[in-house]
């Protein structure tokens, strides 16, 4: 690999380019008109303007980015985080253009991008999951019945969700209809997919994520945990490593489970597997982030 394009800006673009330069790889920056004087533009070997300031007219224009990569004979595209980093269609388009997508294959992004598909994929490894259903539901009566069977409180959750959007806690049966409608509406507007599922709400959980790294020869390693239990509206505020609550035994089990989650989707590159840890120290698989993360320096 002689030249890569970094389809991002700011801290992550600099991080990727710094490593590329250490490896003797040339770098291409893309930028919007508003970022003409940004550090990543000056830091790269080459830089190309891809559109006006709004990100949907610049950094989210996958076809334009691929066009630039082709014209400059780029070998690989690194998406960074945010923007197109978890867009399976973009990853697939990069692959089809004969350029290496630096990250997981589009199929792995697709599987882990749907919480229901992810649950299905990891089943064969017997990874513990929060009690709930494995199928999308849109019928309020059915949701109420499922919630009664699982036992309140329950969490209604968007299948395609993330960042705390499309999530609703339901304390009792009388609130099911209202919260269900809100979750579906939020999911549709944020992700274009209104499918939701119902699972047991774990009260006062710890949120533990495990860093994994996989190569193209089937080797998967984990680099232990980051604890991100301090959150506001389901969004992380503080990340800490190592976690103060994990015993060596639980740490080993969670690490093993994270490696198996990565194997379940033939993962490639850096990824993060998220778990909930309840008050009895039982852990449950939550989801996988199929990209680099802001919090890697914590690890």
mmCIF file of N, CA and C in Angstrom, residues 55-178:
data_model
loop_
_atom_site.group_PDB
_atom_site.id
_atom_site.type_symbol
_atom_site.label_atom_id
_atom_site.label_comp_id
_atom_site.label_asym_id
_atom_site.label_seq_id
_atom_site.Cartn_x
_atom_site.Cartn_y
_atom_site.Cartn_z
ATOM 1 N N UNK A 55 -22.079 18.665 5.936
ATOM 2 C CA UNK A 55 -21.438 17.353 5.751
ATOM 3 C C UNK A 55 -22.168 16.471 4.748
ATOM 4 N N UNK A 56 -23.509 16.667 4.609
ATOM 5 C CA UNK A 56 -24.234 15.843 3.630
ATOM 6 C C UNK A 56 -23.930 16.258 2.187
ATOM 7 N N UNK A 57 -23.204 17.372 2.042
ATOM 8 C CA UNK A 57 -22.771 17.798 0.699
ATOM 9 C C UNK A 57 -21.257 17.642 0.520
ATOM 10 N N UNK A 58 -20.598 17.062 1.534
ATOM 11 C CA UNK A 58 -19.136 16.903 1.451
ATOM 12 C C UNK A 58 -18.683 15.566 2.041
ATOM 13 N N UNK A 59 -18.496 15.520 3.365
ATOM 14 C CA UNK A 59 -17.921 14.319 3.992
ATOM 15 C C UNK A 59 -18.809 13.077 3.902
ATOM 16 N N UNK A 60 -20.091 13.266 3.626
ATOM 17 C CA UNK A 60 -20.998 12.114 3.493
ATOM 18 C C UNK A 60 -21.241 11.728 2.033
ATOM 19 N N UNK A 61 -20.567 12.395 1.107
ATOM 20 C CA UNK A 61 -20.732 12.088 -0.323
ATOM 21 C C UNK A 61 -19.770 10.964 -0.713
ATOM 22 N N UNK A 62 -20.197 9.739 -0.443
ATOM 23 C CA UNK A 62 -19.349 8.573 -0.689
ATOM 24 C C UNK A 62 -18.886 8.440 -2.123
ATOM 25 N N UNK A 63 -19.804 8.679 -3.074
ATOM 26 C CA UNK A 63 -19.446 8.526 -4.490
ATOM 27 C C UNK A 63 -18.373 9.531 -4.905
ATOM 28 N N UNK A 64 -18.466 10.748 -4.384
ATOM 29 C CA UNK A 64 -17.479 11.795 -4.677
ATOM 30 C C UNK A 64 -16.106 11.408 -4.107
ATOM 31 N N UNK A 65 -16.110 10.869 -2.887
ATOM 32 C CA UNK A 65 -14.856 10.460 -2.230
ATOM 33 C C UNK A 65 -14.176 9.335 -3.024
ATOM 34 N N UNK A 66 -14.975 8.367 -3.491
ATOM 35 C CA UNK A 66 -14.424 7.259 -4.293
ATOM 36 C C UNK A 66 -13.868 7.782 -5.621
ATOM 37 N N UNK A 67 -14.574 8.739 -6.193
ATOM 38 C CA UNK A 67 -14.139 9.370 -7.458
ATOM 39 C C UNK A 67 -12.749 10.017 -7.290
ATOM 40 N N UNK A 68 -12.578 10.756 -6.187
ATOM 41 C CA UNK A 68 -11.294 11.403 -5.883
ATOM 42 C C UNK A 68 -10.208 10.342 -5.694
ATOM 43 N N UNK A 69 -10.548 9.284 -4.941
ATOM 44 C CA UNK A 69 -9.585 8.206 -4.674
ATOM 45 C C UNK A 69 -9.099 7.563 -5.972
ATOM 46 N N UNK A 70 -10.036 7.316 -6.881
ATOM 47 C CA UNK A 70 -9.674 6.706 -8.176
ATOM 48 C C UNK A 70 -8.768 7.638 -8.984
ATOM 49 N N UNK A 71 -9.129 8.914 -9.021
ATOM 50 C CA UNK A 71 -8.359 9.867 -9.839
ATOM 51 C C UNK A 71 -6.931 10.042 -9.332
ATOM 52 N N UNK A 72 -6.714 9.792 -8.034
ATOM 53 C CA UNK A 72 -5.375 9.965 -7.452
ATOM 54 C C UNK A 72 -4.658 8.628 -7.231
ATOM 55 N N UNK A 73 -5.228 7.550 -7.807
ATOM 56 C CA UNK A 73 -4.625 6.205 -7.680
ATOM 57 C C UNK A 73 -4.362 5.802 -6.225
ATOM 58 N N UNK A 74 -5.379 5.982 -5.418
ATOM 59 C CA UNK A 74 -5.300 5.633 -3.996
ATOM 60 C C UNK A 74 -5.483 4.120 -3.827
ATOM 61 N N UNK A 75 -4.698 3.516 -2.916
ATOM 62 C CA UNK A 75 -4.805 2.065 -2.676
ATOM 63 C C UNK A 75 -5.864 1.728 -1.631
ATOM 64 N N UNK A 76 -6.053 2.625 -0.654
ATOM 65 C CA UNK A 76 -6.999 2.339 0.422
ATOM 66 C C UNK A 76 -7.692 3.593 0.919
ATOM 67 N N UNK A 77 -8.916 3.416 1.427
ATOM 68 C CA UNK A 77 -9.664 4.534 2.033
ATOM 69 C C UNK A 77 -9.892 4.220 3.502
ATOM 70 N N UNK A 78 -9.479 5.141 4.370
ATOM 71 C CA UNK A 78 -9.727 4.987 5.810
ATOM 72 C C UNK A 78 -10.873 5.914 6.196
ATOM 73 N N UNK A 79 -11.972 5.358 6.756
ATOM 74 C CA UNK A 79 -13.137 6.209 7.052
ATOM 75 C C UNK A 79 -13.064 6.968 8.370
ATOM 76 N N UNK A 80 -12.086 6.626 9.255
ATOM 77 C CA UNK A 80 -12.053 7.256 10.577
ATOM 78 C C UNK A 80 -13.247 6.815 11.404
ATOM 79 N N UNK A 81 -13.825 7.740 12.206
ATOM 80 C CA UNK A 81 -15.075 7.429 12.921
ATOM 81 C C UNK A 81 -16.132 8.467 12.547
ATOM 82 N N UNK A 82 -17.402 8.131 12.813
ATOM 83 C CA UNK A 82 -18.476 9.036 12.382
ATOM 84 C C UNK A 82 -18.578 9.028 10.866
ATOM 85 N N UNK A 83 -19.251 10.006 10.300
ATOM 86 C CA UNK A 83 -19.449 10.125 8.851
ATOM 87 C C UNK A 83 -19.799 8.769 8.213
ATOM 88 N N UNK A 84 -18.936 8.237 7.336
ATOM 89 C CA UNK A 84 -19.269 7.019 6.571
ATOM 90 C C UNK A 84 -18.670 5.749 7.183
ATOM 91 N N UNK A 85 -18.126 5.856 8.405
ATOM 92 C CA UNK A 85 -17.363 4.730 8.964
ATOM 93 C C UNK A 85 -18.182 3.464 9.191
ATOM 94 N N UNK A 86 -19.494 3.600 9.471
ATOM 95 C CA UNK A 86 -20.317 2.404 9.680
ATOM 96 C C UNK A 86 -21.398 2.275 8.603
ATOM 97 N N UNK A 87 -21.106 2.814 7.435
ATOM 98 C CA UNK A 87 -22.040 2.746 6.316
ATOM 99 C C UNK A 87 -21.642 1.570 5.425
ATOM 100 N N UNK A 88 -22.403 0.474 5.526
ATOM 101 C CA UNK A 88 -22.070 -0.756 4.790
ATOM 102 C C UNK A 88 -22.103 -0.542 3.281
ATOM 103 N N UNK A 89 -23.021 0.304 2.809
ATOM 104 C CA UNK A 89 -23.113 0.568 1.362
ATOM 105 C C UNK A 89 -21.849 1.264 0.852
ATOM 106 N N UNK A 90 -21.320 2.184 1.661
ATOM 107 C CA UNK A 90 -20.084 2.875 1.272
ATOM 108 C C UNK A 90 -18.915 1.888 1.244
ATOM 109 N N UNK A 91 -18.809 1.067 2.287
ATOM 110 C CA UNK A 91 -17.723 0.069 2.343
ATOM 111 C C UNK A 91 -17.784 -0.855 1.132
ATOM 112 N N UNK A 92 -19.006 -1.258 0.769
ATOM 113 C CA UNK A 92 -19.194 -2.149 -0.386
ATOM 114 C C UNK A 92 -18.810 -1.440 -1.692
ATOM 115 N N UNK A 93 -19.187 -0.174 -1.816
ATOM 116 C CA UNK A 93 -18.854 0.601 -3.024
ATOM 117 C C UNK A 93 -17.339 0.759 -3.169
ATOM 118 N N UNK A 94 -16.651 0.941 -2.035
ATOM 119 C CA UNK A 94 -15.182 1.049 -2.045
ATOM 120 C C UNK A 94 -14.578 -0.271 -2.519
ATOM 121 N N UNK A 95 -15.090 -1.381 -1.957
ATOM 122 C CA UNK A 95 -14.607 -2.718 -2.356
ATOM 123 C C UNK A 95 -14.810 -2.939 -3.859
ATOM 124 N N UNK A 96 -16.008 -2.577 -4.345
ATOM 125 C CA UNK A 96 -16.332 -2.781 -5.769
ATOM 126 C C UNK A 96 -15.478 -1.910 -6.688
ATOM 127 N N UNK A 97 -15.003 -0.782 -6.155
ATOM 128 C CA UNK A 97 -14.151 0.111 -6.952
ATOM 129 C C UNK A 97 -12.708 -0.395 -7.017
ATOM 130 N N UNK A 98 -12.465 -1.528 -6.336
ATOM 131 C CA UNK A 98 -11.117 -2.104 -6.351
ATOM 132 C C UNK A 98 -10.163 -1.407 -5.397
ATOM 133 N N UNK A 99 -10.730 -0.693 -4.428
ATOM 134 C CA UNK A 99 -9.922 0.013 -3.423
ATOM 135 C C UNK A 99 -10.123 -0.696 -2.082
ATOM 136 N N UNK A 100 -9.081 -0.751 -1.272
ATOM 137 C CA UNK A 100 -9.195 -1.408 0.031
ATOM 138 C C UNK A 100 -9.914 -0.483 1.013
ATOM 139 N N UNK A 101 -10.985 -0.990 1.633
ATOM 140 C CA UNK A 101 -11.654 -0.254 2.712
ATOM 141 C C UNK A 101 -10.907 -0.623 3.988
ATOM 142 N N UNK A 102 -10.256 0.349 4.625
ATOM 143 C CA UNK A 102 -9.437 0.043 5.808
ATOM 144 C C UNK A 102 -10.361 -0.055 7.017
ATOM 145 N N UNK A 103 -10.764 -1.287 7.298
ATOM 146 C CA UNK A 103 -11.743 -1.568 8.338
ATOM 147 C C UNK A 103 -12.402 -2.889 8.010
ATOM 148 N N UNK A 104 -13.524 -3.203 8.650
ATOM 149 C CA UNK A 104 -14.193 -4.482 8.395
ATOM 150 C C UNK A 104 -14.828 -4.544 7.013
ATOM 151 N N UNK A 105 -15.134 -5.765 6.577
ATOM 152 C CA UNK A 105 -15.839 -5.944 5.306
ATOM 153 C C UNK A 105 -17.270 -5.415 5.454
ATOM 154 N N UNK A 106 -17.874 -5.062 4.323
ATOM 155 C CA UNK A 106 -19.224 -4.480 4.350
ATOM 156 C C UNK A 106 -20.234 -5.421 5.000
ATOM 157 N N UNK A 107 -20.045 -6.736 4.829
ATOM 158 C CA UNK A 107 -20.982 -7.700 5.409
ATOM 159 C C UNK A 107 -20.957 -7.659 6.941
ATOM 160 N N UNK A 108 -19.760 -7.516 7.515
ATOM 161 C CA UNK A 108 -19.630 -7.439 8.981
ATOM 162 C C UNK A 108 -20.296 -6.170 9.512
ATOM 163 N N UNK A 109 -20.138 -5.060 8.783
ATOM 164 C CA UNK A 109 -20.777 -3.794 9.193
ATOM 165 C C UNK A 109 -22.295 -3.953 9.160
ATOM 166 N N UNK A 110 -22.776 -4.633 8.114
ATOM 167 C CA UNK A 110 -24.220 -4.840 7.943
ATOM 168 C C UNK A 110 -24.786 -5.687 9.091
ATOM 169 N N UNK A 111 -24.110 -6.790 9.413
ATOM 170 C CA UNK A 111 -24.588 -7.691 10.478
ATOM 171 C C UNK A 111 -24.622 -6.964 11.817
ATOM 172 N N UNK A 112 -23.514 -6.328 12.184
ATOM 173 C CA UNK A 112 -23.430 -5.693 13.499
ATOM 174 C C UNK A 112 -24.181 -4.359 13.562
ATOM 175 N N UNK A 113 -24.553 -3.828 12.393
ATOM 176 C CA UNK A 113 -25.335 -2.591 12.352
ATOM 177 C C UNK A 113 -26.787 -2.798 12.722
ATOM 178 N N UNK A 114 -27.232 -4.059 12.675
ATOM 179 C CA UNK A 114 -28.596 -4.396 13.106
ATOM 180 C C UNK A 114 -28.492 -5.213 14.384
ATOM 181 N N UNK A 115 -29.066 -4.704 15.476
ATOM 182 C CA UNK A 115 -28.955 -5.420 16.749
ATOM 183 C C UNK A 115 -29.567 -6.816 16.661
ATOM 184 N N UNK A 116 -30.633 -6.958 15.858
ATOM 185 C CA UNK A 116 -31.274 -8.273 15.715
ATOM 186 C C UNK A 116 -30.376 -9.235 14.938
ATOM 187 N N UNK A 117 -29.782 -8.765 13.844
ATOM 188 C CA UNK A 117 -28.869 -9.610 13.055
ATOM 189 C C UNK A 117 -27.640 -9.972 13.885
ATOM 190 N N UNK A 118 -27.165 -9.036 14.704
ATOM 191 C CA UNK A 118 -25.999 -9.286 15.560
ATOM 192 C C UNK A 118 -26.306 -10.378 16.580
ATOM 193 N N UNK A 119 -27.498 -10.303 17.197
ATOM 194 C CA UNK A 119 -27.901 -11.333 18.166
ATOM 195 C C UNK A 119 -27.915 -12.710 17.512
ATOM 196 N N UNK A 120 -28.453 -12.764 16.295
ATOM 197 C CA UNK A 120 -28.545 -14.027 15.552
ATOM 198 C C UNK A 120 -27.149 -14.570 15.247
ATOM 199 N N UNK A 121 -26.238 -13.682 14.840
ATOM 200 C CA UNK A 121 -24.884 -14.095 14.442
ATOM 201 C C UNK A 121 -24.083 -14.676 15.601
ATOM 202 N N UNK A 122 -24.265 -14.132 16.810
ATOM 203 C CA UNK A 122 -23.430 -14.585 17.937
ATOM 204 C C UNK A 122 -24.022 -15.773 18.692
ATOM 205 N N UNK A 123 -25.230 -16.195 18.310
ATOM 206 C CA UNK A 123 -25.916 -17.289 19.020
ATOM 207 C C UNK A 123 -25.071 -18.548 19.157
ATOM 208 N N UNK A 124 -24.383 -18.928 18.058
ATOM 209 C CA UNK A 124 -23.655 -20.209 18.062
ATOM 210 C C UNK A 124 -22.492 -20.226 19.054
ATOM 211 N N UNK A 125 -22.096 -19.053 19.539
ATOM 212 C CA UNK A 125 -20.993 -18.997 20.505
ATOM 213 C C UNK A 125 -21.479 -18.956 21.955
ATOM 214 N N UNK A 126 -22.802 -19.087 22.141
ATOM 215 C CA UNK A 126 -23.395 -19.079 23.493
ATOM 216 C C UNK A 126 -22.973 -17.858 24.317
ATOM 217 N N UNK A 127 -23.003 -16.720 23.681
ATOM 218 C CA UNK A 127 -22.650 -15.478 24.386
ATOM 219 C C UNK A 127 -23.888 -14.974 25.129
ATOM 220 N N UNK A 128 -23.760 -14.680 26.438
ATOM 221 C CA UNK A 128 -24.939 -14.257 27.205
ATOM 222 C C UNK A 128 -25.558 -12.975 26.653
ATOM 223 N N UNK A 129 -26.890 -12.981 26.561
ATOM 224 C CA UNK A 129 -27.611 -11.793 26.088
ATOM 225 C C UNK A 129 -28.733 -11.451 27.063
ATOM 226 N N UNK A 130 -29.098 -10.192 27.108
ATOM 227 C CA UNK A 130 -30.197 -9.754 27.975
ATOM 228 C C UNK A 130 -31.465 -10.482 27.542
ATOM 229 N N UNK A 131 -32.249 -11.049 28.496
ATOM 230 C CA UNK A 131 -33.488 -11.742 28.116
ATOM 231 C C UNK A 131 -34.401 -10.830 27.303
ATOM 232 N N UNK A 132 -34.924 -11.359 26.203
ATOM 233 C CA UNK A 132 -35.797 -10.558 25.342
ATOM 234 C C UNK A 132 -36.161 -11.327 24.100
ATOM 235 N N UNK A 133 -36.584 -10.633 23.060
ATOM 236 C CA UNK A 133 -36.997 -11.306 21.828
ATOM 237 C C UNK A 133 -35.956 -11.109 20.729
ATOM 238 N N UNK A 134 -35.926 -12.056 19.797
ATOM 239 C CA UNK A 134 -34.946 -12.022 18.710
ATOM 240 C C UNK A 134 -35.559 -11.539 17.401
ATOM 241 N N UNK A 135 -36.741 -10.932 17.483
ATOM 242 C CA UNK A 135 -37.379 -10.479 16.241
ATOM 243 C C UNK A 135 -37.976 -9.091 16.427
ATOM 244 N N UNK A 136 -38.033 -8.360 15.321
ATOM 245 C CA UNK A 136 -38.587 -7.002 15.372
ATOM 246 C C UNK A 136 -40.084 -7.059 15.635
ATOM 247 N N UNK A 137 -40.591 -6.048 16.310
ATOM 248 C CA UNK A 137 -42.019 -5.996 16.605
ATOM 249 C C UNK A 137 -42.514 -4.564 16.366
ATOM 250 N N UNK A 138 -43.714 -4.447 15.788
ATOM 251 C CA UNK A 138 -44.301 -3.113 15.580
ATOM 252 C C UNK A 138 -45.719 -3.051 16.143
ATOM 253 N N UNK A 139 -46.240 -4.205 16.555
ATOM 254 C CA UNK A 139 -47.603 -4.287 17.085
ATOM 255 C C UNK A 139 -47.592 -4.033 18.596
ATOM 256 N N UNK A 140 -48.362 -3.043 19.038
ATOM 257 C CA UNK A 140 -48.362 -2.637 20.447
ATOM 258 C C UNK A 140 -48.861 -3.747 21.367
ATOM 259 N N UNK A 141 -49.943 -4.443 20.951
ATOM 260 C CA UNK A 141 -50.492 -5.525 21.791
ATOM 261 C C UNK A 141 -49.469 -6.638 21.985
ATOM 262 N N UNK A 142 -48.790 -6.974 20.881
ATOM 263 C CA UNK A 142 -47.768 -8.027 20.944
ATOM 264 C C UNK A 142 -46.621 -7.588 21.867
ATOM 265 N N UNK A 143 -46.233 -6.328 21.749
ATOM 266 C CA UNK A 143 -45.148 -5.791 22.586
ATOM 267 C C UNK A 143 -45.523 -5.848 24.064
ATOM 268 N N UNK A 144 -46.790 -5.509 24.371
ATOM 269 C CA UNK A 144 -47.266 -5.539 25.760
ATOM 270 C C UNK A 144 -47.230 -6.957 26.314
ATOM 271 N N UNK A 145 -47.635 -7.928 25.480
ATOM 272 C CA UNK A 145 -47.631 -9.335 25.881
ATOM 273 C C UNK A 145 -46.201 -9.813 26.164
ATOM 274 N N UNK A 146 -45.282 -9.458 25.266
ATOM 275 C CA UNK A 146 -43.873 -9.853 25.427
ATOM 276 C C UNK A 146 -43.306 -9.240 26.708
ATOM 277 N N UNK A 147 -43.616 -7.966 26.936
ATOM 278 C CA UNK A 147 -43.123 -7.265 28.126
ATOM 279 C C UNK A 147 -43.597 -7.947 29.405
ATOM 280 N N UNK A 148 -44.865 -8.388 29.407
ATOM 281 C CA UNK A 148 -45.410 -9.087 30.585
ATOM 282 C C UNK A 148 -44.666 -10.395 30.829
ATOM 283 N N UNK A 149 -44.359 -11.098 29.723
ATOM 284 C CA UNK A 149 -43.654 -12.383 29.848
ATOM 285 C C UNK A 149 -42.229 -12.194 30.372
ATOM 286 N N UNK A 150 -41.554 -11.152 29.868
ATOM 287 C CA UNK A 150 -40.173 -10.893 30.305
ATOM 288 C C UNK A 150 -40.166 -10.363 31.737
ATOM 289 N N UNK A 151 -41.147 -9.515 32.048
ATOM 290 C CA UNK A 151 -41.230 -8.883 33.370
ATOM 291 C C UNK A 151 -40.740 -7.450 33.325
ATOM 292 N N UNK A 152 -41.568 -6.524 33.835
ATOM 293 C CA UNK A 152 -41.199 -5.103 33.848
ATOM 294 C C UNK A 152 -40.111 -4.840 34.892
ATOM 295 N N UNK A 153 -39.258 -3.812 34.726
ATOM 296 C CA UNK A 153 -39.215 -2.884 33.596
ATOM 297 C C UNK A 153 -38.569 -3.516 32.358
ATOM 298 N N UNK A 154 -38.994 -3.027 31.176
ATOM 299 C CA UNK A 154 -38.384 -3.494 29.928
ATOM 300 C C UNK A 154 -37.841 -2.287 29.164
ATOM 301 N N UNK A 155 -37.020 -2.590 28.165
ATOM 302 C CA UNK A 155 -36.455 -1.551 27.312
ATOM 303 C C UNK A 155 -36.933 -1.803 25.894
ATOM 304 N N UNK A 156 -37.588 -0.797 25.295
ATOM 305 C CA UNK A 156 -37.950 -0.887 23.873
ATOM 306 C C UNK A 156 -36.825 -0.187 23.121
ATOM 307 N N UNK A 157 -36.271 -0.889 22.139
ATOM 308 C CA UNK A 157 -35.004 -0.465 21.548
ATOM 309 C C UNK A 157 -35.043 -0.555 20.034
ATOM 310 N N UNK A 158 -34.574 0.473 19.343
ATOM 311 C CA UNK A 158 -34.505 0.448 17.876
ATOM 312 C C UNK A 158 -33.453 -0.553 17.428
ATOM 313 N N UNK A 159 -33.815 -1.399 16.456
ATOM 314 C CA UNK A 159 -32.863 -2.395 15.957
ATOM 315 C C UNK A 159 -31.644 -1.732 15.336
ATOM 316 N N UNK A 160 -31.869 -0.638 14.598
ATOM 317 C CA UNK A 160 -30.757 0.036 13.903
ATOM 318 C C UNK A 160 -30.166 1.164 14.740
ATOM 319 N N UNK A 161 -30.543 1.225 16.021
ATOM 320 C CA UNK A 161 -30.227 2.385 16.850
ATOM 321 C C UNK A 161 -28.799 2.520 17.308
ATOM 322 N N UNK A 162 -28.544 3.647 17.933
ATOM 323 C CA UNK A 162 -27.245 3.973 18.499
ATOM 324 C C UNK A 162 -27.320 5.358 19.107
ATOM 325 N N UNK A 163 -26.389 5.645 20.005
ATOM 326 C CA UNK A 163 -26.336 6.993 20.589
ATOM 327 C C UNK A 163 -27.525 7.329 21.460
ATOM 328 N N UNK A 164 -28.219 6.295 21.958
ATOM 329 C CA UNK A 164 -29.347 6.530 22.860
ATOM 330 C C UNK A 164 -30.647 6.872 22.169
ATOM 331 N N UNK A 165 -30.639 6.950 20.821
ATOM 332 C CA UNK A 165 -31.875 7.280 20.101
ATOM 333 C C UNK A 165 -32.705 6.018 19.905
ATOM 334 N N UNK A 166 -34.048 6.178 19.958
ATOM 335 C CA UNK A 166 -34.936 5.036 19.748
ATOM 336 C C UNK A 166 -34.930 4.060 20.907
ATOM 337 N N UNK A 167 -34.655 4.560 22.121
ATOM 338 C CA UNK A 167 -34.657 3.708 23.314
ATOM 339 C C UNK A 167 -35.638 4.263 24.335
ATOM 340 N N UNK A 168 -36.492 3.375 24.863
ATOM 341 C CA UNK A 168 -37.493 3.810 25.836
ATOM 342 C C UNK A 168 -37.625 2.785 26.953
ATOM 343 N N UNK A 169 -37.552 3.265 28.191
ATOM 344 C CA UNK A 169 -37.759 2.378 29.344
ATOM 345 C C UNK A 169 -39.248 2.362 29.659
ATOM 346 N N UNK A 170 -39.803 1.162 29.854
ATOM 347 C CA UNK A 170 -41.228 1.021 30.186
ATOM 348 C C UNK A 170 -41.340 0.354 31.551
ATOM 349 N N UNK A 171 -41.932 1.094 32.494
ATOM 350 C CA UNK A 171 -42.022 0.601 33.876
ATOM 351 C C UNK A 171 -43.225 -0.314 34.099
ATOM 352 N N UNK A 172 -44.330 -0.069 33.359
ATOM 353 C CA UNK A 172 -45.519 -0.903 33.547
ATOM 354 C C UNK A 172 -46.335 -0.968 32.258
ATOM 355 N N UNK A 173 -47.342 -1.841 32.269
ATOM 356 C CA UNK A 173 -48.120 -2.136 31.059
ATOM 357 C C UNK A 173 -48.833 -0.912 30.484
ATOM 358 N N UNK A 174 -49.279 -0.005 31.350
ATOM 359 C CA UNK A 174 -50.053 1.150 30.874
ATOM 360 C C UNK A 174 -49.223 2.100 29.997
ATOM 361 N N UNK A 175 -47.894 2.013 30.097
ATOM 362 C CA UNK A 175 -47.026 2.912 29.311
ATOM 363 C C UNK A 175 -46.544 2.309 27.996
ATOM 364 N N UNK A 176 -46.839 1.030 27.758
ATOM 365 C CA UNK A 176 -46.268 0.338 26.593
ATOM 366 C C UNK A 176 -46.602 1.048 25.282
ATOM 367 N N UNK A 177 -47.901 1.335 25.050
ATOM 368 C CA UNK A 177 -48.326 1.911 23.764
ATOM 369 C C UNK A 177 -47.627 3.241 23.479
ATOM 370 N N UNK A 178 -47.641 4.127 24.471
ATOM 371 C CA UNK A 178 -47.050 5.458 24.289
ATOM 372 C C UNK A 178 -45.543 5.376 23.992
#
